[in-house]
Coordinates of C-alpha atoms and ligand atoms in Angstrom, one line a residue:
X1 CA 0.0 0.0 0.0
X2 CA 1.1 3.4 -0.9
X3 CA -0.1 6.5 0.0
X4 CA 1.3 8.6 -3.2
X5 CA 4.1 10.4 -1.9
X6 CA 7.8 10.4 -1.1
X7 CA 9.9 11.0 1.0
X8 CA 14.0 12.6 0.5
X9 CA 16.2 12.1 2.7
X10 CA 19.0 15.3 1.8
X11 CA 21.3 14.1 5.5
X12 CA 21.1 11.5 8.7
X13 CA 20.6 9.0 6.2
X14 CA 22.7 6.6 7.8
X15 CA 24.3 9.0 10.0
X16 CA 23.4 11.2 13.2
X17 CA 23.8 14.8 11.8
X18 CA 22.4 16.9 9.2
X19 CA 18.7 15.8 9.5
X20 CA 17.1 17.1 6.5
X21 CA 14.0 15.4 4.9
X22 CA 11.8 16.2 2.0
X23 CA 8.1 15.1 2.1
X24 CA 6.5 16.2 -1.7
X25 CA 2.7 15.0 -1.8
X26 CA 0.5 15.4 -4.5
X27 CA -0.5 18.6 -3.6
X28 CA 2.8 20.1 -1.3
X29 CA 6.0 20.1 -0.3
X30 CA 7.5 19.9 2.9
X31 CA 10.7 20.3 4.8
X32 CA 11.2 18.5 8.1
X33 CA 14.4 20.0 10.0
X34 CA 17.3 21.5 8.2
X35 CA 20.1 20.6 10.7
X36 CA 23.9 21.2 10.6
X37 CA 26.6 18.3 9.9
X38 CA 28.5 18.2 13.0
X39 CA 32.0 16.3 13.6
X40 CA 35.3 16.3 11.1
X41 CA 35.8 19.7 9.1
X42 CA 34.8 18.2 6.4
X43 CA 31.6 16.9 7.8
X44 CA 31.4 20.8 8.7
X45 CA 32.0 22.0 5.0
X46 CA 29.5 20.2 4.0
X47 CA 27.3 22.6 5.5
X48 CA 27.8 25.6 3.2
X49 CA 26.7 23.2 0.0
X50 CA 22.8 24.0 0.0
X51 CA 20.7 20.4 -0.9
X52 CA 19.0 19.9 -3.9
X53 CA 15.8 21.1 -3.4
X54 CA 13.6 23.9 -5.0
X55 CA 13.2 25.8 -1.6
X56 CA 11.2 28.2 -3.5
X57 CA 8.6 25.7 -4.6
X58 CA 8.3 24.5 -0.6
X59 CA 4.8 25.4 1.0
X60 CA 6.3 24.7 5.1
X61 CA 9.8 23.6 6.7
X62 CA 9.1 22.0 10.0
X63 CA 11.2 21.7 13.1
X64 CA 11.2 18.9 15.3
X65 CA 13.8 20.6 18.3
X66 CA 16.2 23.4 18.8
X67 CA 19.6 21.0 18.6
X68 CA 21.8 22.3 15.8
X69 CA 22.0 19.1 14.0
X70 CA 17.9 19.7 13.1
X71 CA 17.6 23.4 13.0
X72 CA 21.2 24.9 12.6
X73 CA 20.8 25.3 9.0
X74 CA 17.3 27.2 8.9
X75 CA 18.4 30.6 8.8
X76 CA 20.1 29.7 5.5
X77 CA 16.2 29.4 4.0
X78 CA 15.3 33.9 3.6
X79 CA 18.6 33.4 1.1
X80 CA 17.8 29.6 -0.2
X81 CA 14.0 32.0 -1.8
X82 CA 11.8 30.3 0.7
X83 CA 9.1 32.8 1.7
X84 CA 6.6 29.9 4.0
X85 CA 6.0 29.7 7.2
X86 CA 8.5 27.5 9.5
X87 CA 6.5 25.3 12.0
X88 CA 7.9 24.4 15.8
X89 CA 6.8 24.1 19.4
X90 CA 6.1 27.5 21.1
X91 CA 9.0 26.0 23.3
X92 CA 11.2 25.6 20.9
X93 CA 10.4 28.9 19.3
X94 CA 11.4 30.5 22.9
X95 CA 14.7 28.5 22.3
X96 CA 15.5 29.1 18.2
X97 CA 16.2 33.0 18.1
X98 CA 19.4 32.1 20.7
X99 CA 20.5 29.3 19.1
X100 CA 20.6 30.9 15.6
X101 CA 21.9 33.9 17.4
X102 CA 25.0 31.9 18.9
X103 CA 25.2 30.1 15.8
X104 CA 25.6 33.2 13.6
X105 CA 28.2 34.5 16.2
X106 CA 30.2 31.5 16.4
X107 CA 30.4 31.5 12.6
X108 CA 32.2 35.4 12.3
X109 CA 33.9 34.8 15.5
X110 CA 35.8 31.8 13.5
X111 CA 36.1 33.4 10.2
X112 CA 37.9 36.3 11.5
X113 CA 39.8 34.4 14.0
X114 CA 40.7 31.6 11.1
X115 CA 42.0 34.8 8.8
X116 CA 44.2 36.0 11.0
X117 CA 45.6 32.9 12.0
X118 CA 44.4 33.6 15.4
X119 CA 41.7 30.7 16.1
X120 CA 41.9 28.9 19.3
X121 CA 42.8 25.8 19.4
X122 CA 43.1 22.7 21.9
X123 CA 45.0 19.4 21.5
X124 CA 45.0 16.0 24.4
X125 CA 48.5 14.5 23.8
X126 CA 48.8 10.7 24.3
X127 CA 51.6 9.2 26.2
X128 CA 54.6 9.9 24.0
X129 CA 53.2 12.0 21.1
X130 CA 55.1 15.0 20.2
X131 CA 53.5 18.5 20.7
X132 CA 52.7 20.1 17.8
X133 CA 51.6 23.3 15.7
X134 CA 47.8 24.9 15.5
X135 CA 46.0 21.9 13.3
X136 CA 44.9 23.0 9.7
X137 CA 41.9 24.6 9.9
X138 CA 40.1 24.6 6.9
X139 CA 38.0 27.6 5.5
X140 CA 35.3 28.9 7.2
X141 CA 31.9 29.0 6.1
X142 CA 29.9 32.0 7.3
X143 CA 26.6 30.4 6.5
X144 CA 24.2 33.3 8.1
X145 CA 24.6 36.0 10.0
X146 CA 22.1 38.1 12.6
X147 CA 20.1 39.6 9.8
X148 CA 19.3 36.3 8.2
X149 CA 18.3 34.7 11.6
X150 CA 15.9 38.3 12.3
X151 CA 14.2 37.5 8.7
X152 CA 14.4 33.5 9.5
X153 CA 12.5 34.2 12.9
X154 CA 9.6 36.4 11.8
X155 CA 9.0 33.2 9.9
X156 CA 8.3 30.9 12.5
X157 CA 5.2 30.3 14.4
X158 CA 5.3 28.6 17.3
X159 CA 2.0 25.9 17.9
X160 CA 1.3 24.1 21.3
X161 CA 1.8 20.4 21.9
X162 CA -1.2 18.3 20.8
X163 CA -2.6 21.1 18.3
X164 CA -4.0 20.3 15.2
X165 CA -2.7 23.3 12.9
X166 CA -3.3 23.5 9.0
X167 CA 0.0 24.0 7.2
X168 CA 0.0 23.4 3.6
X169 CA -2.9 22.2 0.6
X170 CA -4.4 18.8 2.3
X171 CA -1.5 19.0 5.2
X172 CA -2.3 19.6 9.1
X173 CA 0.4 19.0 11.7
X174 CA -0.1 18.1 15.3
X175 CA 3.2 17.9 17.5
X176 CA 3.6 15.2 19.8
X177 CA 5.7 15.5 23.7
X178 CA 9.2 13.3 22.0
X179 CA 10.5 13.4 25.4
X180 CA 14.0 14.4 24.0
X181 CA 14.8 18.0 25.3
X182 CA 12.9 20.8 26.2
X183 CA 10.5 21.6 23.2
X184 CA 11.3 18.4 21.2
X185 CA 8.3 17.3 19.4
X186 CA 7.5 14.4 16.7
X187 CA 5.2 15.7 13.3
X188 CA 2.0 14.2 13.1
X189 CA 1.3 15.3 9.6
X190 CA -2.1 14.1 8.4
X191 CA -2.0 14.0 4.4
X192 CA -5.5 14.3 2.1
X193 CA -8.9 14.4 2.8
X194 CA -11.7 12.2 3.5
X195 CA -11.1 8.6 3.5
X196 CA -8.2 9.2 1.8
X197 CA -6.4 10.8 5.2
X198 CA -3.1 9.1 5.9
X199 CA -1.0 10.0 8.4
X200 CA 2.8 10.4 8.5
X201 CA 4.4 10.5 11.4
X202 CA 7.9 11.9 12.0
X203 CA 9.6 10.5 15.3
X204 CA 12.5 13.5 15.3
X205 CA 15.0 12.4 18.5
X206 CA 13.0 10.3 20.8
X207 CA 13.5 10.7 25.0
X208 CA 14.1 7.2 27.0
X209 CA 11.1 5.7 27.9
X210 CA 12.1 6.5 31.7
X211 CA 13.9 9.9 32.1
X212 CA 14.1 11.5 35.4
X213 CA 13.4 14.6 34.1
X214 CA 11.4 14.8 30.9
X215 CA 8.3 13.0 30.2
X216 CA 8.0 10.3 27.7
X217 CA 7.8 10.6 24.1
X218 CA 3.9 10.1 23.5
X219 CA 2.2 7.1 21.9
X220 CA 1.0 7.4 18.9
X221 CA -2.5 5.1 18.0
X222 CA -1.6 4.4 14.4
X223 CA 0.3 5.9 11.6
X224 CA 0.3 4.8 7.9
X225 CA 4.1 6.4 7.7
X226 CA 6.5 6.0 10.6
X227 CA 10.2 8.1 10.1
X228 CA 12.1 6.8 13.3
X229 CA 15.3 8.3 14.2
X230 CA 18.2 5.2 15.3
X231 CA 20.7 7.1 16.9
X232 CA 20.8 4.3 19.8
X233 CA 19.5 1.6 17.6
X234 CA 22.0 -1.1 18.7
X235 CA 22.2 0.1 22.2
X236 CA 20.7 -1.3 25.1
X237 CA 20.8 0.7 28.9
X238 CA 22.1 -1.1 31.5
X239 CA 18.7 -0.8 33.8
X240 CA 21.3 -1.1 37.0
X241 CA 23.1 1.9 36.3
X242 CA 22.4 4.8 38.3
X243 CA 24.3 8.3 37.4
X244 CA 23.1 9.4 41.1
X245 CA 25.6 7.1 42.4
X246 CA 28.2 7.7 40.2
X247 CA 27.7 11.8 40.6
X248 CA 27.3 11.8 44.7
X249 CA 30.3 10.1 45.2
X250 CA 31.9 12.9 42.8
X251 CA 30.7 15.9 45.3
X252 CA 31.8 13.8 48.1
X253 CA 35.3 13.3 47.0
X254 CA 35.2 16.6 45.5
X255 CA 34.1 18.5 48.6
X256 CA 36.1 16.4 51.1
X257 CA 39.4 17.6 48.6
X258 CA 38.3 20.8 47.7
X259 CA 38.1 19.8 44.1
X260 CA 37.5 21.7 40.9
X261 CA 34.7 19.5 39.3
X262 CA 34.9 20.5 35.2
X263 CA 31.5 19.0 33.7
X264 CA 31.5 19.6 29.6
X265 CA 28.0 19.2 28.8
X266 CA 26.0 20.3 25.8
X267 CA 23.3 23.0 26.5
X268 CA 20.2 22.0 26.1
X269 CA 19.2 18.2 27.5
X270 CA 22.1 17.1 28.9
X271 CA 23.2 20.4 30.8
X272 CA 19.1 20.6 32.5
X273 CA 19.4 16.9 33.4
X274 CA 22.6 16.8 35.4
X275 CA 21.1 20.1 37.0
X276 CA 17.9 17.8 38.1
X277 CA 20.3 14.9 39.6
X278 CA 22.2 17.7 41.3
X279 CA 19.1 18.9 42.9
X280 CA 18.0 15.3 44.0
X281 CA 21.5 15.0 45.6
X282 CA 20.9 18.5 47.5
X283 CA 17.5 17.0 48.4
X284 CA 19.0 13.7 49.8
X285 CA 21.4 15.7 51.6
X286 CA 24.2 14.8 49.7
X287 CA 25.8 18.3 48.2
X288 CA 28.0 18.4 50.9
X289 CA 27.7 23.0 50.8
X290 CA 29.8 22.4 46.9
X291 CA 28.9 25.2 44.3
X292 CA 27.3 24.5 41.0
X293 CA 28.1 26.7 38.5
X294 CA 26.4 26.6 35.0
X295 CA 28.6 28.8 32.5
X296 CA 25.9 28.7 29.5
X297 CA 23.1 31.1 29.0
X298 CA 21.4 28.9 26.8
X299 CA 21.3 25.7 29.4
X300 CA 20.2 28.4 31.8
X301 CA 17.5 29.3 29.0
X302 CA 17.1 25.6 28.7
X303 CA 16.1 25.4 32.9
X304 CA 13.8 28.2 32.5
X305 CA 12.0 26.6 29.4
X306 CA 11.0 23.7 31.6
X307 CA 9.4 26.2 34.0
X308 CA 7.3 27.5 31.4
X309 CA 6.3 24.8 29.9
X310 CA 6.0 21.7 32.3
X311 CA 4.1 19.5 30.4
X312 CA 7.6 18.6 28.9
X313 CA 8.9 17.2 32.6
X314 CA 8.1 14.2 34.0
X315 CA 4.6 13.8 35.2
X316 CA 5.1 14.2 38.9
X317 CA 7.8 17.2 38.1
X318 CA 5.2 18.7 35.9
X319 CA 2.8 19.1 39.3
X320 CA 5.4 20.4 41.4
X321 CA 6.1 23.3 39.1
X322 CA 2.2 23.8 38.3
X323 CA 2.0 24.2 42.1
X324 CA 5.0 26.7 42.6
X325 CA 7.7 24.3 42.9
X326 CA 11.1 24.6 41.4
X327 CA 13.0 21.0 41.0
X328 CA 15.5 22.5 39.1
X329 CA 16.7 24.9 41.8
X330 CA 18.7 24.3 45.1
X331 CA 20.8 26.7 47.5
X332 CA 24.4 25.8 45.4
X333 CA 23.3 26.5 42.1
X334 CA 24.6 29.7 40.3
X335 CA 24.4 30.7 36.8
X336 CA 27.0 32.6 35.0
X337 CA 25.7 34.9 32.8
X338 CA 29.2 36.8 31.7
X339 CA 32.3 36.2 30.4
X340 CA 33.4 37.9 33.7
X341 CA 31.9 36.0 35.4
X342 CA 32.8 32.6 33.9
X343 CA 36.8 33.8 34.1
X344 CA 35.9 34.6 37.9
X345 CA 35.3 31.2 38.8
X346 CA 38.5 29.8 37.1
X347 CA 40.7 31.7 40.2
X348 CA 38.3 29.8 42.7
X349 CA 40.0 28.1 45.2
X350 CA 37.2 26.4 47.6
X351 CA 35.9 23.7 45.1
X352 CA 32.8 23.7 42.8
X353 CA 31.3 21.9 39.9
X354 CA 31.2 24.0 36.8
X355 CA 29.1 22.8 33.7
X356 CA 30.1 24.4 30.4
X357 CA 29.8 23.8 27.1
X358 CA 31.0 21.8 24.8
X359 CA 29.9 18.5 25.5
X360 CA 32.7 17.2 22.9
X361 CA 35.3 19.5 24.7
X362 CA 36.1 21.1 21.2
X363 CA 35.0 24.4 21.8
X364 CA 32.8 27.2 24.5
X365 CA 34.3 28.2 28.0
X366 CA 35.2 24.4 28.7
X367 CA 38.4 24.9 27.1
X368 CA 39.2 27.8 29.1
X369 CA 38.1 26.3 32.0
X370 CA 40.2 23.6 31.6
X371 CA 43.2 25.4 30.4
X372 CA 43.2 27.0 33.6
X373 CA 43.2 23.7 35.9
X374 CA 43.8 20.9 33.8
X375 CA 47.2 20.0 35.1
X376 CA 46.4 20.6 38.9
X377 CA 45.3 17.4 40.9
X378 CA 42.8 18.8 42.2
X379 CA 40.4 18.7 39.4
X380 CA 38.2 16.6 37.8
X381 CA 37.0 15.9 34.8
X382 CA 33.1 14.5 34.4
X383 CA 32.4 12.8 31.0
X384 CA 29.5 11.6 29.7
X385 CA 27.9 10.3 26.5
X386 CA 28.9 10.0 23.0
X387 CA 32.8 11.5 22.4
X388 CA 34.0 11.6 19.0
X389 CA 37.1 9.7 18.3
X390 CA 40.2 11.1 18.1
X391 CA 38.7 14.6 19.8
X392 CA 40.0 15.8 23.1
X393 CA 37.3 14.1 25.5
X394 CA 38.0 10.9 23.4
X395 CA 41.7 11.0 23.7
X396 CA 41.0 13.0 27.9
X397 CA 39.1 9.0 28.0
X398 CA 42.0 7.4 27.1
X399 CA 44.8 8.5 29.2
X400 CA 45.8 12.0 27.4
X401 CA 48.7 12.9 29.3
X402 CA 49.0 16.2 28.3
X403 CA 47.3 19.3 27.0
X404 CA 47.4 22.1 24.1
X405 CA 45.8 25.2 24.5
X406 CA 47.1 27.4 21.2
X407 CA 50.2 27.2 22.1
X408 CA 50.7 26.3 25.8
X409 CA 51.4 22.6 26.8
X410 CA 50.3 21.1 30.1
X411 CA 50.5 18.1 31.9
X412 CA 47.1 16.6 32.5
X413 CA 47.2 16.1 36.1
X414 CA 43.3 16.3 36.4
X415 CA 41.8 12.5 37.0
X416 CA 38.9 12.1 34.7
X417 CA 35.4 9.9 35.6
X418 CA 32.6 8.7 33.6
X419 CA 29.1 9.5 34.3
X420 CA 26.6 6.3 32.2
X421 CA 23.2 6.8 32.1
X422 CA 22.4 10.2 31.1
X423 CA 21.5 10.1 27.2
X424 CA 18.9 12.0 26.3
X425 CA 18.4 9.1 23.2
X426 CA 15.5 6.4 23.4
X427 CA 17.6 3.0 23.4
X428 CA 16.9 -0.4 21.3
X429 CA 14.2 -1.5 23.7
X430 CA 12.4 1.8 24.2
X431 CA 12.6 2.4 20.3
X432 CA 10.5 -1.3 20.2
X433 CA 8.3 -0.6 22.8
X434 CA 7.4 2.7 21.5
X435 CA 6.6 0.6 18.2
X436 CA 4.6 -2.1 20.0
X437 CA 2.5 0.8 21.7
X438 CA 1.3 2.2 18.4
X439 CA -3.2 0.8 18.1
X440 CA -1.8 -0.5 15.0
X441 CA 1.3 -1.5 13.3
X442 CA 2.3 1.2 11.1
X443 CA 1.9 0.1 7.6
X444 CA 5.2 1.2 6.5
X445 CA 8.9 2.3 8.5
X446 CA 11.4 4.3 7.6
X447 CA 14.8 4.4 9.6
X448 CA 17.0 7.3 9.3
X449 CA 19.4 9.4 11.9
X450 CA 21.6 6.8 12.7
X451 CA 24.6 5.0 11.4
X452 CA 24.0 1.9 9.5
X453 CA 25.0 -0.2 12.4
X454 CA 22.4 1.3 14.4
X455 CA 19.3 1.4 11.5
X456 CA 20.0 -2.5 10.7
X457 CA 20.2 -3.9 14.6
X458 CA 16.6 -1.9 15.3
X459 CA 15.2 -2.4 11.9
X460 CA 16.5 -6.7 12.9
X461 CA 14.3 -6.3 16.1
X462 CA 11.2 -4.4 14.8
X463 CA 11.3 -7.8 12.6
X464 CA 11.5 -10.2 14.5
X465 CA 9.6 -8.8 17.3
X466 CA 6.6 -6.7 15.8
X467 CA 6.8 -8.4 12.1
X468 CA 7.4 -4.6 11.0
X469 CA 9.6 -4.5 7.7
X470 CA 11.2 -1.2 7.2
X471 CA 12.9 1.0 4.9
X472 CA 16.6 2.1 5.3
X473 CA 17.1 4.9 3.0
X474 CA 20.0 6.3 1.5
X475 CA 21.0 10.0 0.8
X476 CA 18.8 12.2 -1.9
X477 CA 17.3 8.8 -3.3
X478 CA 13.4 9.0 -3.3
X479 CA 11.3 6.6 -1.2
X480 CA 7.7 6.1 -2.3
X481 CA 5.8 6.3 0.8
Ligands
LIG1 ZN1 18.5 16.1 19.4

């Protein structure tokens, strides 16, 4: 059975970045996210190559959540000719206009700095590897700048969860809770009219089934069309783990040494969540009086989000803050809003937990941050999640014995932990058990945002499990839906 469309896939075809899908029916055309490549430099410069699609002819770009890899390259569209409307969730809306912002100011920053030779830089050194010079960089790409996003944001309009919203000829959208990050939503988009109606359903990045924090992703009752994102296809949680644990014996060794406690963490999900375990830890008793710093506006935008809107927390979180609670908050949390401040708490001397940005260690305040303490041994590094190999968390993992900051060489004296159990990702299971809650088996699945690894374990499961075949596509090749 088809329903007489397709679907493009123009990037996370078998990988996690990029996201970019192109739904034409008979009557419109539809974007779904226009994220950023993230990773290698190259995977970067593929950013400034525009995909292959009349973004004139479009009638709607939707976006599913306000990471970069799904929405970094929307203020690209005012120059690409589109003229639409761009759908998200009023809490993503909130979120866009900084992300864009910081986006677009992270792009001149590094193409004046790359110009004049004068980009900063950081290097992990493995046991016996010779220091070396700045790394290549290769051009930068100034994709957008503040105007762009100004004309890009007076084209969004933001719709509540669970509202049914008319976008294009024979198109509505609804946007389901994904249970991802704050303001992550799946499309609902119901296609035709009449009996004819059909309804293709975009997953976008799906929350664990059990978060501490955020509620989980809703169950759909049927879909004709199911695109599922697979970036934890072939992983399963260990249902032991507890990052509580693992974290409260961190403060504790960290407050009974008077530790500097460096936390990269990515702004928006990660960064809210390790704020929420924190504040359990306070609860319990367990902070032992140390400081939490959180150098990044945007997580701090992030926290305030959830206050907003709570039907994104968990259920019983979502009834504390409707009656005037704040689970996000305790005495020892502080966030730094400046540069001066974020350089103040480098010269502390009493201990403290700072989160910062990047979660990769690559870029943000982290890096300064760390070039100020990484070789004392009184710090510690927290990682967590997904590095990319060969990057400076990745080689930090693996027993980096020293440190490059443009120029200056350290010895890593800083001990380094590792915090499981804190992905923001649905795993295997949840991904089948989100498919085994649908009213009906979805007549047809697509499986993209993930490497291929990942698309062919869950695609195996939904097989053998649910009976579900599905569709792994590849990049720009059409898939008759
Ligand atoms: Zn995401």
């Amino acid at each position: 059975m088809t329903i007489g469309a397709t679907l493009e896939f123009h990037g996370a075809a078998g990988e996690v970045t990029g996201s970019c899908t192109l739904l034409r029916t008979k009557k419109a055309r539809i974007l779904v996210d226009f994220g950023m490549f993230q990773g290698t430099p190259a995977d970067e410069a593929r950013n400034a190559v525009a995909p292959e699609i009349d973004f004139r002819s479009l009638d709607a770009v939707i976006v599913t959540h306000a990471h970069i890899d799904h929405c970094g390259r929307l203020a690209m569209l005012p120059e690409l000719g589109f003229r639409g409307r761009i759908y998200c969730t009023t809490a993503t809306h909130e979120l866009l206009g900084r992300v864009l912002r910081s986006s677009a100011r992270l792009q001149r920053a590094r193409f004046y700095e790359r110009a004049d030779g004068s980009a900063p830089w950081a290097r992990a050194l493995m046991p016996g590897e010779e220091a070396g010079g700045p790394p290549e960089f290769p051009p930068a790409h100034r994709l957008f700048d503040t105007p762009e996003v100004r004309d890009t944001m007076d084209m969004i309009e933001g719709v509540p969860l669970d509202r049914e919203v008319k976008i294009a000829p024979l198109v509505s959208l609804v946007f389901r809770n994904a249970g991802h990050i704050p303001g992550a939503a799946s499309a609902e988009l119901t296609v035709g009219a009449g009996a004819d109606k059909k309804i293709v359903l975009f997953s976008g990045d799906l929350g664990p089934e059990r978060s501490a924090l955020l509620a989980p992703p809703h169950r759909p009752a049927r879909a004709d069309v199911v695109v599922v994102e697979s970036t934890n296809g072939e992983r399963r949680r260990d249902a032991n783990l507890d990052p509580e644990t693992t974290l409260a014996a961190i403060v504790a060794d960290a407050a009974r040494r008077k530790a500097k406690v460096i936390v990269p963490c990515f702004a928006l999900g990660r960064a809210q969540l390790l704020v929420y375990r924190l504040a359990r830890l306070h609860a319990r008793g367990l902070m032992h009086g140390l400081n939490v710093y959180v150098d990044s506006p945007m997580a701090v935008h992030g926290i305030e989000s959830l206050y907003r809107h709570p039907e994104y927390l968990a259920p019983e979180l979502t009834a504390a803050v409707r009656s005037g609670g704040a689970p996000l908050w305790f005495p020892e949390l502080h966030y730094v809003l400046s540069k001066r401040e974020s350089m103040a708490i480098d010269r502390m001397v009493h201990g403290g937990i700072i989160l910062a940005g990047s979660g990769f260690m690559d870029a943000g305040p982290v890096l300064r941050h760390l070039s100020e303490s990484i070789d004392r041994e009184d710090c510690v590094i927290v990682l967590s999640g997904y590095q990319p190999e060969g990057g400076f968390a990745w080689r930090i993992q693996r027993g980096a014995d020293r440190a490059q900051f443009s120029g200056k060489t350290l010895p890593v004296r800083a001990s380094s932990v590792r915090v499981e159990g804190l992905s923001g990702h649905a795993d295997q299971d949840d991904l089948v058990k989100w498919f085994a809650g649908f009213g009906e088996k979805p007549g047809r699945v697509v499986i993209n945002h993930g490497v291929d690894t990942a698309r062919a374990a869950l695609a195996a499961r939904l097989k053998t499990e649910l009976g579900i075949e599905s569709t792994l596509p590849a990049r720009a090749v059409p898939v008759e839906i």
